Short mmCIF file of C-alpha atoms in Angstrom, two decimals:
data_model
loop_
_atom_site.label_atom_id
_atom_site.label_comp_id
_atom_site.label_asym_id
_atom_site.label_seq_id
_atom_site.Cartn_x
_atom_site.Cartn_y
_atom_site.Cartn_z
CA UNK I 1129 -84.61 -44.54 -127.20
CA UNK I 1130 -81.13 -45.78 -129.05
CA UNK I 1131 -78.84 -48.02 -127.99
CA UNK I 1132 -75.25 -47.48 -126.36
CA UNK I 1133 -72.29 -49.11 -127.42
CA UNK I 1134 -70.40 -50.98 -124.43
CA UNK I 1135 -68.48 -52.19 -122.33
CA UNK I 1136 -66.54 -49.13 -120.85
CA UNK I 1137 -63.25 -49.70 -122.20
CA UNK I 1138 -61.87 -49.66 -118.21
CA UNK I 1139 -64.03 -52.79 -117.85
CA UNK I 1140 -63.66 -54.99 -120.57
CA UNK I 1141 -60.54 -56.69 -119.28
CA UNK I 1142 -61.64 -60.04 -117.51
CA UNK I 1143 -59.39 -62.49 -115.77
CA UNK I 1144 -61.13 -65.98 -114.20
CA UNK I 1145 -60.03 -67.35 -111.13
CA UNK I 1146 -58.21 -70.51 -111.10
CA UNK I 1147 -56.99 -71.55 -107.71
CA UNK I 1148 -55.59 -69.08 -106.14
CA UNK I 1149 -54.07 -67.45 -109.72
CA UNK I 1150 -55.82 -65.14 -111.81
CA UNK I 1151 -55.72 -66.80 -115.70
CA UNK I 1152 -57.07 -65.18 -119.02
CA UNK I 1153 -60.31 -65.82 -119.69
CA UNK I 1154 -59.61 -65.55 -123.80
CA UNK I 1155 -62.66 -68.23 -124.92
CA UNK I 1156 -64.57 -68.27 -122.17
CA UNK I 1157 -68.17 -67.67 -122.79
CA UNK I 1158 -69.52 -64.28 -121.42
CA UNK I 1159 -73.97 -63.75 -120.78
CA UNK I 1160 -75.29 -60.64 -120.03
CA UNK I 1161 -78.75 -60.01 -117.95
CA UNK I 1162 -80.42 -56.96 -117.98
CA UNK I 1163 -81.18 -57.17 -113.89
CA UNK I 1164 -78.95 -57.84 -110.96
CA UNK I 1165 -79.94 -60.95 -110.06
CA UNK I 1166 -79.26 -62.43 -113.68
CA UNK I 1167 -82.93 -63.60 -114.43
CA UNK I 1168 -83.65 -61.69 -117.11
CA UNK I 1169 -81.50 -61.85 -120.75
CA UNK I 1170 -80.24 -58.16 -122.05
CA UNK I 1171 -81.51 -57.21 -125.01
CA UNK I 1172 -78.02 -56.36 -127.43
CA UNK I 1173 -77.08 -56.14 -130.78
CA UNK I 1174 -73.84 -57.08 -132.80
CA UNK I 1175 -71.17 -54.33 -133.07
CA UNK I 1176 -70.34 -53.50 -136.70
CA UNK I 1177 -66.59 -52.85 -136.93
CA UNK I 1178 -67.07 -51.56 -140.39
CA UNK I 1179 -69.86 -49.64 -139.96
CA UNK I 1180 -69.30 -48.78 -136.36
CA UNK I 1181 -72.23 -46.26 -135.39
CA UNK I 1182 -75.30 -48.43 -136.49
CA UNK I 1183 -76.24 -51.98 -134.70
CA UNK I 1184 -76.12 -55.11 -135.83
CA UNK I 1185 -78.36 -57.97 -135.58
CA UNK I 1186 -79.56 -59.28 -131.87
CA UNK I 1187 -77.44 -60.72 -130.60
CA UNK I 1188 -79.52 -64.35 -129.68
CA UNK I 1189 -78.77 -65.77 -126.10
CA UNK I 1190 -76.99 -62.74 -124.93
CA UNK I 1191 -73.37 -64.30 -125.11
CA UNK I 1192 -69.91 -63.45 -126.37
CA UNK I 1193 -66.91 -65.29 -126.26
CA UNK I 1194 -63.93 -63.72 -124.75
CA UNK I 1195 -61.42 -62.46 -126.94
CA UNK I 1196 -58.30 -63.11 -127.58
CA UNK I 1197 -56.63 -60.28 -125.34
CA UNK I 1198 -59.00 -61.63 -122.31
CA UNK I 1199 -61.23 -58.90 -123.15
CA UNK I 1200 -65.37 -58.78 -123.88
CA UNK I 1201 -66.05 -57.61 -127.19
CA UNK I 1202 -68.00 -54.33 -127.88
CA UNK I 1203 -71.85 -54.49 -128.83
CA UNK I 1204 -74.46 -52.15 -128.47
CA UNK I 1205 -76.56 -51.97 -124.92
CA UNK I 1206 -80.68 -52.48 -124.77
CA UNK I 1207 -82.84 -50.60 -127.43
CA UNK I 1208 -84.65 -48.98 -124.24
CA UNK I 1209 -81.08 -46.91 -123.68
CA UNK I 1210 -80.21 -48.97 -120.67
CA UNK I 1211 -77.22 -48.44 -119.78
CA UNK I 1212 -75.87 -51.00 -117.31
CA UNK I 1213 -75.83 -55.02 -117.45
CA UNK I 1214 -74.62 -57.16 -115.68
CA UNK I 1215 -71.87 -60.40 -116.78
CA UNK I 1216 -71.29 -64.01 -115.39
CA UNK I 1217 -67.78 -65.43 -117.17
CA UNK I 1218 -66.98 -69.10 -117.22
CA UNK I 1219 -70.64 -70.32 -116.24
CA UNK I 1220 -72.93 -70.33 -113.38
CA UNK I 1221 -70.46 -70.92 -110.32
CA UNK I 1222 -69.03 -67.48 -111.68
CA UNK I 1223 -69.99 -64.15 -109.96
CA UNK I 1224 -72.05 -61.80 -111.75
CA UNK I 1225 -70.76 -58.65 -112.14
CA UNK I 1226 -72.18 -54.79 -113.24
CA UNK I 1227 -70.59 -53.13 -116.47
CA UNK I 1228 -71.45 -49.91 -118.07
CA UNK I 1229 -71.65 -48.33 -121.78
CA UNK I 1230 -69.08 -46.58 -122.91
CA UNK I 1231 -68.57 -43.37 -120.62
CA UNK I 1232 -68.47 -40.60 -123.21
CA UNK I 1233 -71.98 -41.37 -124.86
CA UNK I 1234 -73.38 -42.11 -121.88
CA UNK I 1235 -72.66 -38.97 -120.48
CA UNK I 1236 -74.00 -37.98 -123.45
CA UNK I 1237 -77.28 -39.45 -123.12
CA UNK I 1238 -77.56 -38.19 -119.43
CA UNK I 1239 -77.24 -34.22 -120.57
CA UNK I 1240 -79.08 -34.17 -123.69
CA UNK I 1241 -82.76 -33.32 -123.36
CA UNK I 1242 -84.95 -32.27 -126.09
CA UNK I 1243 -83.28 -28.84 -126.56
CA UNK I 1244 -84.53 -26.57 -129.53
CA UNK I 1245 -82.88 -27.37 -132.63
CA UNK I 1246 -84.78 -25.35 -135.13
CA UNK I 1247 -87.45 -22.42 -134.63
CA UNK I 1248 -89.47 -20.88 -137.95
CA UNK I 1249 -86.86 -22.53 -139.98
CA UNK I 1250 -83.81 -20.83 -138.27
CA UNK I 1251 -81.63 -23.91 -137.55
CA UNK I 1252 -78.71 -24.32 -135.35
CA UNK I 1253 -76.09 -24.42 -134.13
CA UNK I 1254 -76.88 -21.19 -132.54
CA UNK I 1255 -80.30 -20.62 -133.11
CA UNK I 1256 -82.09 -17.19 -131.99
CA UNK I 1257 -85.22 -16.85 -130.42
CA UNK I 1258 -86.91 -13.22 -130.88
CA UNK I 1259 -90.49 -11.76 -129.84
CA UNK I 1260 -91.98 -13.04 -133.05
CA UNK I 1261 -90.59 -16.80 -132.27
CA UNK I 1262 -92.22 -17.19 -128.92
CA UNK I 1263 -95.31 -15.15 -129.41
CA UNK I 1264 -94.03 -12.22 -126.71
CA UNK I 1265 -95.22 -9.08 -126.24
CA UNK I 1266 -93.20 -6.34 -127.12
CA UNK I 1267 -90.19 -5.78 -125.06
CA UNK I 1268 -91.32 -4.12 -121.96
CA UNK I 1269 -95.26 -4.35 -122.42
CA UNK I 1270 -95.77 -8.03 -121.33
CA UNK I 1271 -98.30 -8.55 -118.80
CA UNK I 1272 -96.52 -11.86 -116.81
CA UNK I 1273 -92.57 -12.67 -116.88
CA UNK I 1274 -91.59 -15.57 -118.02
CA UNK I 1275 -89.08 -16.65 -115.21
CA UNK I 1276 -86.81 -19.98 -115.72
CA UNK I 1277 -87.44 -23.04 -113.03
CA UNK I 1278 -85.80 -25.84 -111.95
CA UNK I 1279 -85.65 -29.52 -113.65
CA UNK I 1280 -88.75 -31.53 -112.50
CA UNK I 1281 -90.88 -34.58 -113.69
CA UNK I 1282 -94.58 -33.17 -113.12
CA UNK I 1283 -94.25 -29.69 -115.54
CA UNK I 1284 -91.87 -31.09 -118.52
CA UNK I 1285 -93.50 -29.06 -121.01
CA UNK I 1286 -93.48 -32.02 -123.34
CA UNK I 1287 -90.23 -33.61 -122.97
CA UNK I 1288 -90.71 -37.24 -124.11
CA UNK I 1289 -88.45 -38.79 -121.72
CA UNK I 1290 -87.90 -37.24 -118.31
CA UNK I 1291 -85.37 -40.01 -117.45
CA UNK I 1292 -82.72 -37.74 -119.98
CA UNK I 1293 -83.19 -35.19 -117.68
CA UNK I 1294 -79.82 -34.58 -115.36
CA UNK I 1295 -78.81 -31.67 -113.28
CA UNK I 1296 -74.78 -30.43 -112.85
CA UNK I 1297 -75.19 -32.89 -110.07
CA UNK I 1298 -76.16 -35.85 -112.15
CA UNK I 1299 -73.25 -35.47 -114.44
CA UNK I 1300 -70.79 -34.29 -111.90
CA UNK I 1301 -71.41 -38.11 -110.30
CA UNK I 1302 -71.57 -39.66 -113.84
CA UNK I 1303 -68.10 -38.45 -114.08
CA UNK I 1304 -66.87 -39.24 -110.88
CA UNK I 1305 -68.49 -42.83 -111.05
CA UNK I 1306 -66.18 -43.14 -114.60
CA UNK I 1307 -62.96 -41.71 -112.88
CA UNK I 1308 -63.45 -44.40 -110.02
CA UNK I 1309 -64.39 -47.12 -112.39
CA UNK I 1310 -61.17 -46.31 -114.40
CA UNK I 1311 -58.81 -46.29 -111.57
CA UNK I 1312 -59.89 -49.06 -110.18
CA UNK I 1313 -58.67 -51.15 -113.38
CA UNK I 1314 -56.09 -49.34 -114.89
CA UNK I 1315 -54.45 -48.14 -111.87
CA UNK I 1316 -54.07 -44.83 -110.35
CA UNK I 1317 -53.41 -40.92 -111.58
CA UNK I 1318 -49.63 -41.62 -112.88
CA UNK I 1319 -50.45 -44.66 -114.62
CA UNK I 1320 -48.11 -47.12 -113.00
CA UNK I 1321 -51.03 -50.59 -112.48
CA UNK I 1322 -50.60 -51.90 -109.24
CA UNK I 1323 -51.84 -55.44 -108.11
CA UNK I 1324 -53.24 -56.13 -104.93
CA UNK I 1325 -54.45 -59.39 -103.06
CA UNK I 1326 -56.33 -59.84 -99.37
CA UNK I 1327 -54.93 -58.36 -96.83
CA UNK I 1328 -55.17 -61.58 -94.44
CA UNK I 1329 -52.02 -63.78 -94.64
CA UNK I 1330 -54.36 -66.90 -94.32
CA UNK I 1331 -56.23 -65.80 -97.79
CA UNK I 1332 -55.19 -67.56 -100.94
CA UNK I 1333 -53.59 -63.89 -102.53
CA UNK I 1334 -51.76 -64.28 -105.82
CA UNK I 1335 -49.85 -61.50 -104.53
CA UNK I 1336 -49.83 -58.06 -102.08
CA UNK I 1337 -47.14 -55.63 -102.88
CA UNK I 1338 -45.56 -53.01 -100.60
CA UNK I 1339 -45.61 -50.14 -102.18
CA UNK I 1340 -42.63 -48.63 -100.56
CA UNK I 1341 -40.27 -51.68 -100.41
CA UNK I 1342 -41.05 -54.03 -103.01
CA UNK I 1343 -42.00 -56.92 -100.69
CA UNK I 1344 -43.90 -59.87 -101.23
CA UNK I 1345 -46.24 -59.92 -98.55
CA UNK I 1346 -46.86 -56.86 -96.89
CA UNK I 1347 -45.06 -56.38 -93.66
CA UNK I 1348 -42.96 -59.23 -94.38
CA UNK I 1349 -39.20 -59.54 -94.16
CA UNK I 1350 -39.57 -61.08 -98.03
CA UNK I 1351 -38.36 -58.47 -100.66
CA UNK I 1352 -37.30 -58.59 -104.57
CA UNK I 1353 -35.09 -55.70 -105.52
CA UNK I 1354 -34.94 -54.12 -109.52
CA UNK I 1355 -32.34 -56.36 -109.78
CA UNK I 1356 -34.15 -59.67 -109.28
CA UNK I 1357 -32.58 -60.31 -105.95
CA UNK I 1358 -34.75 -61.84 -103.13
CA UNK I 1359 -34.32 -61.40 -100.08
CA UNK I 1360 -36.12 -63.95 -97.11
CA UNK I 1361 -35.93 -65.36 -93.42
CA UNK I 1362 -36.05 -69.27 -93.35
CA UNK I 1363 -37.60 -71.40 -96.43
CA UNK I 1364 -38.40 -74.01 -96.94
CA UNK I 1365 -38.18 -76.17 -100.11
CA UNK I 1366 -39.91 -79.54 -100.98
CA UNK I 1367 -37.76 -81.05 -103.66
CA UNK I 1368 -34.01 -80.50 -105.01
CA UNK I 1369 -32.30 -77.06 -104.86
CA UNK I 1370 -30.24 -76.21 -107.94
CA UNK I 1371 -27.87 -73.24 -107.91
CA UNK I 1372 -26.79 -72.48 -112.02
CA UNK I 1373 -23.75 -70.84 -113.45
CA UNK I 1374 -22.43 -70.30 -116.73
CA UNK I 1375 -21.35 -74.07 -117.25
CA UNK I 1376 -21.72 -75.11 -113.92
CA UNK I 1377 -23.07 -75.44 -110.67
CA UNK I 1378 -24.20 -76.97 -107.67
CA UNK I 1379 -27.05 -78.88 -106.41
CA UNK I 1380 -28.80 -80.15 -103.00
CA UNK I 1381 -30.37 -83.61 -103.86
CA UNK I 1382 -33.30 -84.94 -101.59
CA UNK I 1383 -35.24 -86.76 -104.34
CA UNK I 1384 -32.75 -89.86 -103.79
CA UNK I 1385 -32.54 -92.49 -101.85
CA UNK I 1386 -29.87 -90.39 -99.42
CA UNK I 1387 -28.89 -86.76 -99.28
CA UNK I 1388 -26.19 -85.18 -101.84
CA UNK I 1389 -24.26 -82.25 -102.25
CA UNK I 1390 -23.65 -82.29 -106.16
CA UNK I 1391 -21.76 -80.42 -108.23
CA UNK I 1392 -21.60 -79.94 -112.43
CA UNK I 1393 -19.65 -78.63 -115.08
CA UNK I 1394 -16.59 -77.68 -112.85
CA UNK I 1395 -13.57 -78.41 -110.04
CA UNK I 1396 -15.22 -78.14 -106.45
CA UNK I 1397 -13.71 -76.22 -104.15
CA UNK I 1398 -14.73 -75.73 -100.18
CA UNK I 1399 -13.52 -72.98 -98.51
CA UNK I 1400 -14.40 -70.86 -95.78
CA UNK I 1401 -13.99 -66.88 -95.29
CA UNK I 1402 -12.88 -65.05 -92.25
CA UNK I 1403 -15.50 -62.20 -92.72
CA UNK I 1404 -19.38 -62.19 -91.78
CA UNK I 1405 -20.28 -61.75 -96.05
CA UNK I 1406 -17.31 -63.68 -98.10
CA UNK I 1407 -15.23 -61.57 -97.09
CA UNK I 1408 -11.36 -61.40 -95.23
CA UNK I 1409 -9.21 -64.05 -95.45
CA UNK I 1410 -10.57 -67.11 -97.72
CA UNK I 1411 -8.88 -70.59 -96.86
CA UNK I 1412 -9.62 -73.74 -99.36
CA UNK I 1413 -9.67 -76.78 -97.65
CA UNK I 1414 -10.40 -79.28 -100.31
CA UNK I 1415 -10.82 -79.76 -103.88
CA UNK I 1416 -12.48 -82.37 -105.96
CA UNK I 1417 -11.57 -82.62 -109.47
CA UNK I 1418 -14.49 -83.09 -112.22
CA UNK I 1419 -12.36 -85.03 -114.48
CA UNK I 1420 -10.93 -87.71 -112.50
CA UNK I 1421 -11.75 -88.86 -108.87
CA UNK I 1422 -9.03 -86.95 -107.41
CA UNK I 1423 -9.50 -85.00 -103.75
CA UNK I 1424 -7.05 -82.78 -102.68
CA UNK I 1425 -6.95 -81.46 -99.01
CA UNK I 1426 -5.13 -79.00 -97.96
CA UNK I 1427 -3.54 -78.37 -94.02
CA UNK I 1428 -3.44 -80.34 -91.20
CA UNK I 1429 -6.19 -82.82 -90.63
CA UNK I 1430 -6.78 -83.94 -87.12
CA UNK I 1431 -8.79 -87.06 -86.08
CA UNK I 1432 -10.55 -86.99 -83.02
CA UNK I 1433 -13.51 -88.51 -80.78
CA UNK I 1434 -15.62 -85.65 -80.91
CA UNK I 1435 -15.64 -82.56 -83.67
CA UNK I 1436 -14.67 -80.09 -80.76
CA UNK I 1437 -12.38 -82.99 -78.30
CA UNK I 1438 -8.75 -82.96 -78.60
CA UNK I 1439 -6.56 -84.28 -81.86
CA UNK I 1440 -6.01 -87.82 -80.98
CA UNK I 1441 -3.70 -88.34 -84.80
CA UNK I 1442 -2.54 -85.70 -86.89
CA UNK I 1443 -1.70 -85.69 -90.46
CA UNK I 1444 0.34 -82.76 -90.79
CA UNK I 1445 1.61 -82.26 -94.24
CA UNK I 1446 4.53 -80.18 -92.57
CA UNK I 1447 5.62 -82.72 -90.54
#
């Protein structure tokens, strides 16, 4: 048997969770068992990056550290050809998860038997096979056909390792298996990656996408546009609210002592619009100047015993 370089490149990416956020697990130290329930060490070997197609040394403890990209390194999978292992990153509270060799040799590995590759000296790649070769009869004189048969493991006719054996079935699922392995990290058919989270609002989801409307949470009234524009009902926020401009801007203050309405950088102006979005007629009641602690009203001012009860004194700067 020979060994099979690895991880599938669809599977080497590996994130740890932290929280409820998925972080890079560049450093973290990756061990690989040979059985499912991670009691038994895989056998592997270094992977050569200059001399790429032979293994390296054993690789002792069956670890790897993460790269730098988040990613496991390559290496080359058990002498005995196996050909999936199974990973625990970031220690023992971490789940243990299946990864494959590389798809394209071990596809390889599933369809090659022990085909002919030489007969009387007549070597391949297209190699002949006449009367002479196989010991026949003469065309037409033999006493019993020789008929082809189906794959089996009792009449191998001295194939050293039935387990290479595969019909169009076994490789028709090999591929398949690879297709769903690879869409299920890199995303689907047109290449765009999409991230999903649980479905339940009360599980701790780093995020779940529409895929039509951009929202946040699926069925929710939340929304960010191409433009970087969200859009929500309500919110609430637990400390001080700061809305920026070039040079200036405004700021709701409940870290202090009382509540302010600040402003920076600029005049402030209040003013309110006759239309339902800023829009109409726009009438400025007061100004505060930045420089100088100046106000400025403008109109009449009314005082009265209730916000909506009847002017008791006016200051009318008309009259």
């Amino acid at each position: 048997m020979a060994r099979l370089i690895g991880p599938d490149a669809g599977q080497r990416l590996v994130y740890v969770l932290s929280g409820s956020l998925l972080r890079s697990a560049a450093g973290f130290t990756a061990v690989f068992y040979s059985d499912a329930a991670g009691t038994v060490l895989a056998d592997m070997a270094a992977y050569q990056p200059l001399n790429p197609t032979v293994p390296g040394s054993v690789i002792t403890g069956s670890t790897l550290q993460v790269d730098a990209t988040s990613r496991l390194p390559l290496f080359w999978f058990p002498l005995n050809g196996q050909d999936t292992l199974y990973v625990r990153v970031g220690g023992v509270s971490s789940p243990l998860v299946s990864i494959n060799a590389d798809y394209d040799p071990r596809i390889d590995s599933l369809i090659v038997g022990s085909g002919v590759t030489s007969v009387n000296g007549d070597t391949g790649p297209i190699v002949v096979l006449d009367a002479n070769d196989v010991g026949a009869d003469a065309a037409g004189t033999a006493a019993t056909l020789v008929t082809a048969h189906d794959i089996d493991t009792t009449n191998v006719h001295g194939i050293a390792n039935t387990a290479l054996l595969a019909t169009s079935s076994d490789v028709s699922t090999a591929v398949a298996n690879a297709l769903a392995d690879t869409t299920a990290v890199h995303g689907i058919s047109d290449t765009s990656l999409l991230v999903f989270g649980p479905a339940s609002s009360t599980d701790n989801a780093i995020a779940r996408f529409d895929l039509a409307t951009g929202k946040l949470i699926q069925n929710s009234l939340s929304t960010v546009n191409d433009a970087g524009q969200v859009s929500a009902v309500g919110g609430i926020f637990t400390d001080d609210v700061s809305v920026l401009g070039t040079g200036k801007g405004y700021r709701f203050r409940a870290s202090g002592g009382a509540l302010d309405f600040d402003a920076t950088g600029a005049d402030l102006y209040l003013s309110v619009f006759s239309g339902a979005t800023f829009n109409g007629t726009q009438r400025t009641y007061a100004r505060f100047e930045s420089g100088v602690e100046l106000t400025h009203l403008a109109g009449r001012l009314e005082s009265t015993t209730a916000v909506a009860s009847a002017s008791v004194h006016a200051l009318d700067p008309v009259t």
